XYZ file of C-alpha atoms in Angstrom:
689
model
C 48.738 213.643 -72.472
C 49.730 210.349 -70.881
C 48.701 209.519 -67.356
C 51.515 209.174 -64.834
C 50.393 205.584 -64.370
C 50.949 204.652 -68.006
C 54.225 203.366 -69.396
C 56.857 205.881 -70.524
C 59.564 204.079 -72.456
C 62.837 205.990 -72.427
C 64.538 203.774 -75.012
C 63.643 200.979 -77.427
C 64.437 198.504 -74.671
C 61.764 196.800 -72.595
C 64.343 195.617 -70.066
C 66.382 197.281 -67.343
C 69.685 198.506 -68.751
C 72.706 197.169 -66.874
C 76.319 197.774 -67.882
C 78.166 201.026 -68.387
C 81.100 202.871 -69.898
C 83.165 200.507 -72.010
C 86.517 201.707 -73.357
C 87.809 199.074 -75.784
C 89.891 201.808 -77.458
C 92.243 201.513 -74.452
C 92.840 197.830 -75.226
C 93.131 197.627 -79.018
C 96.551 195.957 -78.741
C 95.129 193.310 -76.379
C 92.638 191.167 -78.326
C 92.701 188.667 -75.473
C 91.303 191.323 -73.128
C 88.576 192.253 -75.622
C 87.656 188.575 -75.970
C 87.487 188.208 -72.190
C 85.141 191.180 -72.019
C 82.455 189.406 -74.017
C 82.476 186.416 -71.699
C 82.600 188.564 -68.568
C 79.623 190.589 -69.790
C 77.530 187.424 -69.800
C 78.743 186.319 -66.391
C 78.057 189.726 -64.837
C 74.504 189.818 -66.247
C 75.198 193.103 -68.029
C 73.494 194.035 -71.284
C 74.186 197.661 -72.274
C 77.458 199.486 -72.893
C 78.301 203.138 -73.502
C 81.032 203.207 -76.125
C 83.197 205.909 -77.678
C 82.926 208.599 -75.018
C 86.612 209.560 -75.167
C 87.578 207.683 -78.324
C 88.186 210.518 -80.804
C 91.914 209.868 -81.158
C 91.156 206.192 -81.853
C 88.452 207.056 -84.390
C 90.400 209.826 -86.144
C 94.107 209.428 -85.284
C 95.029 212.098 -87.839
C 92.878 214.775 -89.392
C 90.744 213.155 -92.050
C 92.202 209.678 -91.393
C 89.574 207.411 -89.888
C 89.753 204.056 -88.117
C 86.288 202.622 -87.519
C 87.090 198.950 -87.938
C 87.694 198.373 -84.231
C 84.327 199.978 -83.405
C 82.651 197.855 -86.089
C 83.944 194.778 -84.289
C 82.761 196.031 -80.911
C 79.248 196.656 -82.241
C 79.096 193.223 -83.801
C 80.522 191.404 -80.798
C 78.245 193.123 -78.296
C 75.215 192.449 -80.479
C 76.110 188.775 -80.972
C 76.577 188.621 -77.208
C 72.986 189.746 -76.708
C 73.905 193.290 -75.681
C 73.087 196.813 -76.789
C 75.192 199.919 -77.378
C 74.748 203.506 -76.230
C 76.995 205.297 -78.728
C 78.689 208.461 -77.534
C 79.866 211.408 -79.563
C 83.533 212.038 -78.711
C 83.551 215.809 -78.209
C 84.276 215.614 -74.466
C 88.016 215.191 -75.127
C 89.874 216.207 -78.293
C 92.798 214.529 -79.991
C 96.063 216.448 -79.643
C 96.329 217.081 -83.381
C 93.111 219.099 -83.282
C 94.293 221.371 -80.453
C 97.694 221.821 -82.111
C 96.378 222.698 -85.565
C 93.373 224.736 -84.403
C 94.348 226.466 -81.137
C 91.179 228.552 -81.217
C 89.305 225.497 -79.901
C 91.093 225.821 -76.552
C 89.353 227.601 -73.728
C 90.345 230.904 -72.180
C 89.715 231.108 -68.442
C 88.129 233.990 -66.536
C 91.573 235.557 -65.976
C 91.965 235.627 -69.770
C 94.647 232.932 -69.818
C 94.481 230.542 -72.765
C 94.498 226.919 -71.645
C 96.836 224.245 -72.984
C 95.745 220.973 -74.538
C 94.928 218.377 -71.914
C 92.419 217.052 -69.421
C 88.920 217.067 -70.891
C 86.093 219.539 -71.514
C 88.825 222.050 -72.284
C 87.166 223.437 -75.392
C 85.358 226.562 -76.487
C 81.662 226.005 -77.110
C 81.571 228.993 -79.469
C 84.454 227.929 -81.710
C 83.260 227.553 -85.296
C 86.090 225.120 -85.999
C 85.223 222.882 -83.058
C 81.553 222.900 -83.996
C 82.448 221.883 -87.554
C 84.799 219.124 -86.394
C 82.349 217.636 -83.889
C 79.503 217.720 -86.379
C 81.722 216.062 -88.983
C 82.729 213.114 -86.782
C 79.138 212.758 -85.551
C 77.903 212.586 -89.138
C 80.270 209.711 -89.854
C 79.125 207.879 -86.722
C 75.469 208.288 -87.668
C 76.111 207.106 -91.232
C 77.996 204.034 -90.095
C 76.021 202.906 -87.044
C 72.624 204.608 -87.286
C 70.907 201.491 -88.587
C 72.834 198.931 -86.572
C 70.419 196.787 -84.532
C 72.649 197.107 -81.451
C 72.290 200.920 -81.310
C 70.009 201.810 -78.413
C 70.561 205.550 -77.986
C 72.958 208.456 -78.470
C 75.103 209.722 -75.585
C 76.094 213.278 -76.535
C 79.563 214.289 -75.336
C 80.036 213.804 -71.586
C 79.186 215.841 -68.474
C 78.972 219.255 -70.105
C 80.330 222.021 -67.903
C 82.645 225.020 -67.594
C 82.881 228.225 -69.582
C 85.192 230.038 -71.999
C 86.109 233.726 -72.019
C 87.876 234.018 -75.382
C 87.132 236.787 -77.879
C 84.745 234.516 -79.782
C 82.764 234.021 -76.584
C 82.832 237.735 -75.778
C 81.269 238.492 -79.175
C 78.726 235.726 -78.700
C 77.864 237.028 -75.213
C 77.304 240.550 -76.554
C 75.079 239.180 -79.307
C 73.151 237.189 -76.707
C 72.690 240.356 -74.625
C 71.559 242.354 -77.663
C 68.890 239.752 -78.306
C 67.818 239.571 -74.654
C 67.553 243.361 -74.279
C 66.181 244.084 -77.772
C 69.372 245.870 -78.812
C 68.653 248.534 -76.184
C 71.636 249.411 -73.975
C 69.430 251.452 -71.660
C 67.387 248.353 -70.856
C 70.590 246.471 -70.065
C 71.947 249.299 -67.899
C 68.645 249.481 -66.041
C 68.625 245.717 -65.451
C 72.235 245.724 -64.244
C 71.809 248.908 -62.164
C 74.532 250.597 -64.198
C 74.956 253.817 -62.194
C 76.360 251.801 -59.279
C 80.130 252.405 -59.234
C 79.720 254.246 -62.568
C 79.210 250.975 -64.435
C 76.952 252.367 -67.156
C 77.848 251.164 -70.661
C 77.415 253.319 -73.757
C 78.630 250.782 -76.301
C 78.117 247.021 -76.495
C 81.831 246.495 -77.128
C 82.582 247.700 -73.579
C 80.902 244.657 -72.036
C 83.150 241.817 -70.894
C 82.316 238.576 -69.136
C 82.890 238.505 -65.354
C 86.534 238.208 -64.387
C 88.717 238.302 -61.256
C 90.921 240.830 -63.098
C 87.936 242.912 -64.176
C 84.282 243.106 -63.187
C 82.729 240.632 -60.784
C 80.433 242.723 -58.569
C 77.649 243.572 -61.044
C 75.168 240.906 -60.075
C 72.987 241.332 -63.149
C 76.050 240.753 -65.336
C 77.042 237.664 -63.356
C 73.536 236.243 -63.593
C 73.256 236.888 -67.320
C 76.681 235.346 -67.916
C 75.589 232.137 -66.214
C 72.424 232.118 -68.311
C 74.495 232.708 -71.441
C 76.827 229.826 -70.554
C 73.821 227.508 -70.268
C 72.396 228.715 -73.579
C 75.755 228.519 -75.353
C 76.331 225.004 -74.023
C 72.894 224.002 -75.296
C 73.703 225.654 -78.638
C 76.875 223.553 -78.893
C 74.857 220.453 -77.987
C 72.229 221.283 -80.623
C 74.970 221.677 -83.221
C 76.277 218.224 -82.292
C 72.935 216.488 -82.717
C 71.946 217.940 -86.121
C 73.187 214.936 -88.135
C 71.916 212.475 -85.518
C 68.374 213.846 -85.645
C 68.436 213.965 -89.441
C 69.805 210.460 -89.976
C 68.499 208.574 -86.915
C 65.249 210.326 -85.917
C 64.010 207.291 -83.970
C 67.087 206.888 -81.784
C 66.662 208.795 -78.475
C 69.262 211.328 -77.397
C 70.650 212.046 -73.937
C 73.625 213.551 -72.183
C 74.701 212.858 -68.641
C 73.801 215.427 -65.980
C 75.749 215.639 -62.724
C 75.497 216.402 -59.022
C 77.981 217.792 -56.528
C 79.486 214.703 -54.903
C 80.392 216.026 -51.451
C 77.117 217.786 -50.594
C 75.067 215.782 -53.094
C 73.235 218.802 -54.474
C 72.290 219.527 -58.106
C 75.111 220.564 -60.430
C 75.481 224.330 -60.166
C 77.214 225.175 -63.456
C 74.283 224.823 -65.868
C 70.549 225.369 -65.665
C 69.343 221.830 -66.261
C 65.716 223.001 -66.406
C 66.588 224.604 -69.756
C 68.860 221.797 -70.939
C 66.251 219.116 -70.199
C 63.940 220.465 -72.892
C 66.482 219.475 -75.539
C 66.871 215.848 -74.407
C 64.704 212.842 -75.154
C 65.782 211.184 -71.910
C 67.302 212.591 -68.718
C 70.349 210.724 -67.472
C 72.732 211.522 -64.656
C 75.927 210.368 -62.958
C 75.546 209.509 -59.263
C 78.497 209.067 -56.917
C 77.308 209.406 -53.309
C 79.949 209.086 -50.591
C 78.390 206.085 -48.864
C 79.651 205.241 -45.350
C 81.114 208.703 -44.743
C 81.761 210.067 -41.264
C 79.693 213.269 -41.369
C 76.151 211.902 -41.828
C 74.112 208.748 -41.420
C 73.449 206.362 -44.272
C 69.785 207.373 -44.189
C 70.662 211.078 -44.350
C 72.719 210.501 -47.469
C 70.003 208.315 -48.994
C 67.524 211.153 -48.503
C 69.780 213.474 -50.533
C 70.103 210.880 -53.292
C 66.313 210.644 -53.360
C 66.023 214.418 -53.733
C 68.356 214.519 -56.747
C 66.578 211.570 -58.332
C 63.213 213.246 -57.879
C 64.509 216.497 -59.374
C 65.948 214.881 -62.481
C 62.923 212.621 -62.953
C 60.593 215.589 -62.575
C 62.390 217.585 -65.293
C 60.513 215.532 -67.885
C 58.012 213.791 -65.604
C 59.066 210.374 -66.835
C 61.671 207.719 -66.013
C 65.337 208.646 -66.289
C 68.570 206.693 -66.686
C 71.425 206.297 -64.251
C 74.241 206.730 -66.767
C 77.186 206.407 -64.380
C 77.737 205.021 -60.914
C 80.395 202.925 -59.229
C 80.001 199.321 -58.100
C 82.660 199.877 -55.434
C 84.621 203.090 -54.815
C 85.620 206.176 -56.772
C 89.033 207.795 -56.983
C 88.416 211.495 -56.374
C 86.781 211.670 -52.939
C 89.023 212.821 -50.119
C 88.628 209.287 -48.761
C 87.733 206.682 -51.393
C 85.887 204.187 -49.259
C 84.531 200.997 -50.803
C 80.847 200.169 -50.694
C 80.191 197.716 -47.875
C 78.611 194.333 -48.701
C 74.987 194.819 -49.690
C 75.242 198.550 -50.331
C 75.646 198.188 -54.078
C 72.352 196.343 -54.488
C 70.603 198.678 -52.039
C 71.860 201.869 -53.706
C 70.970 200.445 -57.120
C 67.439 199.637 -56.031
C 67.033 203.153 -54.678
C 67.736 204.485 -58.160
C 65.141 202.176 -59.688
C 62.658 203.048 -56.932
C 62.852 206.760 -57.727
C 62.402 206.279 -61.471
C 65.563 205.011 -63.167
C 65.304 202.378 -65.884
C 69.008 201.553 -65.708
C 71.995 200.833 -63.519
C 75.067 201.757 -65.544
C 78.624 202.145 -64.324
C 81.761 204.030 -64.862
C 83.564 201.896 -65.692
C 83.319 198.406 -67.203
C 87.027 197.599 -66.899
C 89.596 199.482 -64.834
C 92.063 201.466 -66.875
C 95.630 200.226 -66.592
C 97.124 203.688 -66.344
C 96.444 207.390 -65.870
C 94.059 209.101 -63.486
C 91.254 206.539 -63.384
C 93.217 203.340 -62.924
C 91.933 202.986 -59.356
C 88.356 204.106 -60.029
C 85.835 201.371 -59.330
C 84.808 199.038 -62.151
C 82.957 195.834 -62.852
C 86.182 194.148 -63.972
C 89.229 194.777 -61.796
C 92.891 194.497 -62.742
C 92.757 190.834 -61.694
C 90.274 190.077 -64.516
C 88.498 187.816 -62.046
C 84.872 186.800 -61.611
C 85.551 185.722 -58.038
C 86.130 189.055 -56.333
C 83.382 190.577 -54.204
C 82.602 193.515 -56.504
C 82.066 191.383 -59.602
C 79.764 189.058 -57.670
C 77.718 191.983 -56.327
C 77.386 193.421 -59.842
C 76.159 190.041 -61.094
C 73.604 189.952 -58.282
C 72.317 193.381 -59.286
C 72.056 192.125 -62.870
C 70.114 189.038 -61.824
C 67.763 191.225 -59.790
C 67.195 193.659 -62.650
C 66.339 190.778 -64.974
C 63.319 190.104 -62.758
C 62.182 193.749 -62.823
C 61.428 194.155 -66.517
C 57.756 194.833 -65.763
C 58.793 198.003 -63.958
C 60.484 199.510 -67.028
C 58.587 202.598 -68.161
C 56.475 202.870 -65.014
C 56.382 206.244 -63.303
C 55.741 207.876 -59.942
C 52.933 210.182 -58.848
C 52.813 212.814 -56.156
C 50.548 215.311 -54.436
C 53.570 217.267 -53.175
C 56.081 219.393 -55.073
C 59.163 221.385 -54.094
C 60.299 224.192 -56.377
C 64.019 224.202 -57.271
C 65.398 227.130 -59.278
C 68.909 227.465 -60.711
C 68.524 231.216 -61.305
C 67.591 231.796 -57.690
C 70.487 229.697 -56.454
C 72.994 231.618 -58.611
C 71.569 234.936 -57.465
C 71.514 234.200 -53.737
C 75.046 232.811 -53.829
C 76.143 236.045 -55.496
C 74.309 238.240 -52.999
C 76.696 240.046 -50.682
C 74.512 239.729 -47.650
C 73.079 237.220 -45.203
C 75.660 234.574 -44.212
C 78.417 233.562 -46.593
C 78.443 229.930 -45.453
C 74.839 229.554 -44.333
C 72.768 230.349 -47.428
C 72.808 226.702 -48.535
C 69.798 226.917 -50.823
C 69.822 223.332 -52.177
C 70.539 221.911 -48.731
C 67.606 223.886 -47.322
C 65.280 222.341 -49.894
C 66.568 218.920 -48.905
C 65.799 219.749 -45.276
C 62.165 220.414 -46.224
C 62.101 217.296 -48.408
C 63.290 215.096 -45.522
C 59.958 214.750 -43.709
C 58.190 213.490 -46.816
C 60.999 211.058 -47.632
C 60.897 209.678 -44.093
C 57.122 209.297 -44.299
C 57.286 207.547 -47.695
C 55.379 210.344 -49.393
C 56.603 210.863 -52.961
C 57.694 214.344 -53.990
C 58.166 215.956 -57.376
C 61.059 218.430 -57.353
C 59.917 220.800 -60.074
C 61.073 224.032 -61.718
C 59.263 227.314 -62.123
C 58.156 226.619 -65.716
C 56.255 223.470 -64.758
C 52.574 223.103 -63.975
C 51.711 223.737 -60.319
C 48.020 222.919 -60.578
C 48.174 219.140 -60.143
C 49.648 219.329 -56.627
C 47.892 219.700 -53.314
C 50.983 221.109 -51.609
C 53.760 223.260 -53.098
C 56.904 224.176 -51.138
C 59.068 227.134 -52.194
C 61.783 227.464 -49.535
C 64.273 230.334 -49.898
C 63.036 231.414 -53.330
C 65.217 234.524 -53.239
C 64.775 235.406 -56.932
C 61.223 235.312 -58.218
C 59.800 237.091 -61.244
C 56.387 238.734 -61.337
C 55.308 235.983 -63.724
C 56.173 233.299 -61.163
C 54.513 235.299 -58.374
C 51.370 235.455 -60.497
C 51.442 231.685 -61.028
C 51.892 231.088 -57.288
C 48.967 233.389 -56.627
C 46.792 231.468 -59.077
C 47.847 228.163 -57.484
C 46.655 229.289 -54.044
C 43.540 231.029 -55.359
C 42.484 227.779 -57.024
C 42.752 225.798 -53.806
C 46.425 224.900 -53.483
C 48.435 225.018 -50.281
C 51.693 226.996 -50.539
C 54.608 227.081 -48.079
C 57.221 229.836 -48.357
C 60.131 230.692 -46.067
C 62.576 233.398 -45.056
C 64.677 235.029 -47.817
C 62.009 234.583 -50.480
C 60.641 237.047 -53.010
C 63.505 239.499 -52.485
C 64.604 240.236 -56.085
C 63.209 240.006 -59.599
C 64.653 238.106 -62.558
C 67.375 240.771 -63.017
C 68.461 240.431 -59.369
C 66.983 243.857 -58.628
C 65.173 244.240 -55.323
C 61.459 244.894 -55.257
C 60.894 248.485 -54.164
C 58.296 249.357 -51.574
C 58.917 246.223 -49.566
C 57.663 242.761 -50.337
C 55.768 242.402 -53.605
C 52.121 243.414 -53.147
C 50.846 240.092 -54.541
C 52.914 238.139 -52.026
C 51.548 240.329 -49.241
C 48.059 239.577 -50.516
C 48.693 235.818 -50.653
C 50.332 235.544 -47.216
C 48.700 238.398 -45.296
C 52.071 239.600 -43.944
C 54.999 241.826 -44.845
C 58.603 240.836 -44.005
C 60.423 243.817 -42.519
C 63.994 242.586 -42.124
C 66.045 239.398 -41.951
C 68.298 238.867 -38.966
C 71.400 236.802 -39.744
C 72.785 234.913 -36.761
C 76.262 233.792 -35.819
C 76.743 230.054 -35.211
C 76.920 230.747 -31.488
C 73.618 232.644 -31.437
C 70.520 230.898 -30.119
C 66.867 231.661 -30.444
C 63.684 229.630 -30.403
C 60.245 229.608 -31.931
C 57.152 228.495 -30.073
C 54.739 226.588 -32.310
C 51.741 224.602 -31.065
C 53.022 224.978 -27.495
C 56.351 223.382 -28.430
C 59.739 225.093 -28.580
C 62.016 224.631 -31.629
C 65.580 225.760 -32.084
C 66.290 228.558 -34.553
C 69.601 228.893 -36.425
C 71.087 231.197 -39.069
C 68.053 233.313 -40.118
C 65.013 234.977 -38.590
C 62.595 237.233 -40.478
C 60.845 240.021 -38.599
C 57.242 240.069 -39.809
C 54.482 242.658 -39.871
C 51.118 240.921 -39.658
C 48.242 242.222 -41.757
C 45.606 239.493 -41.862
C 47.386 236.183 -41.213
C 46.868 233.784 -38.337
C 49.958 233.715 -36.122
C 50.921 230.070 -35.707
C 54.296 230.563 -34.004
C 56.219 233.287 -32.121
C 59.858 234.162 -31.580
C 60.927 233.694 -27.977
C 63.945 235.978 -27.672
C 65.801 239.038 -28.973
C 64.303 242.355 -30.084
C 61.584 240.507 -32.053
C 60.490 238.321 -29.125
C 56.742 237.577 -29.127
C 56.372 238.680 -32.771
C 55.139 236.349 -35.547
C 57.537 233.646 -36.742
C 55.156 231.224 -38.488
C 51.899 232.334 -40.100
C 48.991 230.935 -42.105
C 46.580 232.789 -44.337
C 43.553 231.845 -46.397
C 43.576 233.369 -49.859
C 40.466 232.705 -51.922
C 40.146 228.893 -52.087
C 43.645 228.021 -50.825
C 46.052 228.532 -47.954
C 49.524 230.042 -47.685
C 52.022 229.388 -44.878
C 55.127 231.446 -44.169
C 58.007 230.088 -42.075
C 60.093 233.074 -41.021
C 63.099 231.272 -39.546
C 65.433 228.387 -40.235
C 64.174 225.817 -37.771
C 65.246 222.328 -36.779
C 64.191 219.001 -38.272
C 61.718 218.361 -35.491
C 59.808 221.500 -36.423
C 59.590 220.410 -40.066
C 58.390 216.989 -38.987
C 55.637 218.414 -36.788
C 54.658 221.226 -39.157
C 54.422 219.099 -42.273
C 52.747 216.250 -40.405
C 49.801 218.572 -39.768
C 49.611 219.595 -43.417
C 49.871 215.988 -44.550
C 46.904 215.129 -42.337
C 44.856 218.201 -43.261
C 45.375 217.649 -47.002
C 44.846 213.865 -46.845
C 48.229 213.189 -48.413
C 48.936 209.472 -48.286
C 52.192 207.482 -48.222
C 52.869 205.119 -51.103
C 51.568 202.092 -49.161
C 50.440 201.341 -45.599
C 53.699 199.923 -44.252
C 54.978 200.194 -40.688
C 58.734 200.325 -40.169
C 61.506 201.852 -38.129
C 63.586 204.961 -38.737
C 65.988 204.737 -41.667
C 63.786 202.491 -43.801
C 62.525 204.039 -47.031
C 59.481 202.781 -48.927
C 59.167 204.163 -52.446
C 56.840 203.236 -55.287
C 56.420 203.189 -59.026
C 53.105 202.584 -60.742
C 51.596 201.527 -64.000
C 47.953 200.923 -64.884
C 47.952 197.418 -63.393
C 50.384 197.406 -60.456
C 52.042 199.304 -57.672
C 55.730 198.370 -57.369
C 57.053 198.925 -53.863
C 60.702 199.171 -52.823
C 61.500 198.556 -49.156
C 65.040 199.719 -48.388
C 66.944 199.565 -45.125
C 69.409 202.454 -44.979
C 70.673 201.538 -41.528
C 73.324 199.289 -40.047
C 70.820 197.191 -38.076
C 68.036 194.751 -38.867
C 64.702 196.523 -39.240
C 61.150 195.125 -38.858
C 58.569 195.939 -41.520
C 54.834 195.232 -41.263
C 52.471 195.020 -44.247
C 48.785 195.590 -43.692
C 47.917 194.227 -47.149
C 49.220 191.261 -49.093
C 51.978 191.830 -51.665
C 54.126 189.610 -53.915
C 57.928 189.597 -53.758
C 59.128 190.261 -57.314
C 62.401 188.402 -56.821
C 61.306 185.266 -54.964
C 57.645 185.179 -55.995
C 56.463 184.630 -52.412
C 53.389 186.347 -51.000
C 53.979 188.578 -47.995
C 51.526 189.847 -45.396
C 52.304 190.897 -41.878
C 55.856 191.061 -40.552
C 59.215 190.662 -42.231
C 62.769 191.609 -41.287
C 65.048 193.704 -43.479
C 68.681 192.881 -42.876
C 71.365 195.559 -42.828
C 71.367 197.325 -46.234
C 68.714 194.958 -47.551
C 66.218 195.913 -50.261
C 63.006 194.043 -51.091
C 60.867 194.761 -54.157
C 57.212 193.760 -54.097
C 54.203 194.202 -56.368
C 50.592 194.857 -55.484
C 47.912 194.443 -58.113
C 45.475 197.321 -58.512
C 42.820 194.812 -59.511
C 42.504 193.446 -55.963
């Protein structure tokens, strides 16, 4: 197994990828535009282009009639230009002839209404016809371009998501359930708590996917449907890549993951922890709402860091930023442009957290339809003189000086556990507060202190190894199987430090509550037993006293019965006043902390600061700076690469205790420097010194 300090190359390239989605199929009647593109690519210092993502109708305008000549030219021209191609399979959007001739490929929504042709991702993942058609076109692409020297990697479809409720999918779901429950309906009825509302099934054919016109309150059914949708999406993906793996085994494969843009939380529709196992490289599409009016720039940057650390941690190696915007998007409620300097800063944050690319949607703005005002490298003016083009070129020039960083990784003593199953289950739970569960946001709240203190964090999933971390955080782990509980127990027993919070360990993997109270192993680990969870109105106030300080409590408070734990904090008010709110407990060689209430940021800062000190957890580099500056690092066997980023609107002083070398200017730095508004500096420190 490779050390985290060794190089992990995500593609054949030993340079930072810079470029993005290129749609020459929109401009086939404008050879002058296509000629301009080649020159503009050089001037913008871009080198890599994702091609063919929505080009099916241009590649196969009629069934069995193919037109590859234009793509041949694009490959050749990009290669002669010194660039590389990420070739996409076109399944994300079908040609109209396919939908018209084979209507079974169209999705049926949860209300059992068949969808019309249009938009994108409007296809059934189960459809045998669609699987055959996608595999056929992919085979032709692999045959024609698999050995082309410009081909860098495969981009499979685009932003997989959504579900289909057609009869084909119903049959597939029932088959999936038969496999999961060993063809035993009693096991399924037990897992779904069938007697509730007389929902016991006595034949597999009676089972339907969740629907607003049918069943939506059987939580075990809802959870299994979401798991099925992930598995069926992966099955469709695996069908797509069969010819690519057979004919181009050395070309890496990816597909672009997503995040919710408004809250900037992980995409909720698919379990990426499962999907990641089928990819050679993780890539994702990042569109933060910079300069919004509901949070500070630094607050948003923290959330971006969390998503980056999650997607990097899925494979514990560098990832790719597959899509971003150099300016604004076109689907936010307010589509605000990036302010001067923000594009370089936000790009460097991606590199700092493990990306080996800065790629955009889109290279050139579309002339018509829904994305004609979405940000792009090349605007409608076709000019190199506008601000956005110049900022893109500056990013490209910067990346050209960062080739040594390609393949380097990050290392961490701290991990936070993120779980898609648990998030689905708690959102489905008809209890607690409808608007205040906020599982991903709660994890980000716990992540904040470490981000502010420049302490790297791996955001891991329940299948990953816990043993290499000093500190493991599992906030709001509502759904937790006995297998995961056992692994947490082993982690603490072997000397790890575990932090758990309110609304954790409530249900098993079937979303069935643990009878007899909290699971006995959790009681053993933590030395307590949660008795009940009080859910507060927004107007309610309570406080917790911890280390002689008072911290505000909002939303949730767990009433605890103490068995053998040390009481670190007490509730101040209400019927549970003076009872335990925060506890610690030694279990074998390790320690377990339980935080019973949702507390403010100051509490997390003070609480985690003590653990950081006790566990000798160090920041990436001894750097002094003001609030809103982030210092992140990547490492290889020879160097530490430090990124100093000012996510504030003011100049910020930074002080180095040790000498470093600026990777862009080459100058040596020791002592004080000033980061301008939105400025990023990248420095290297040799491990040999």
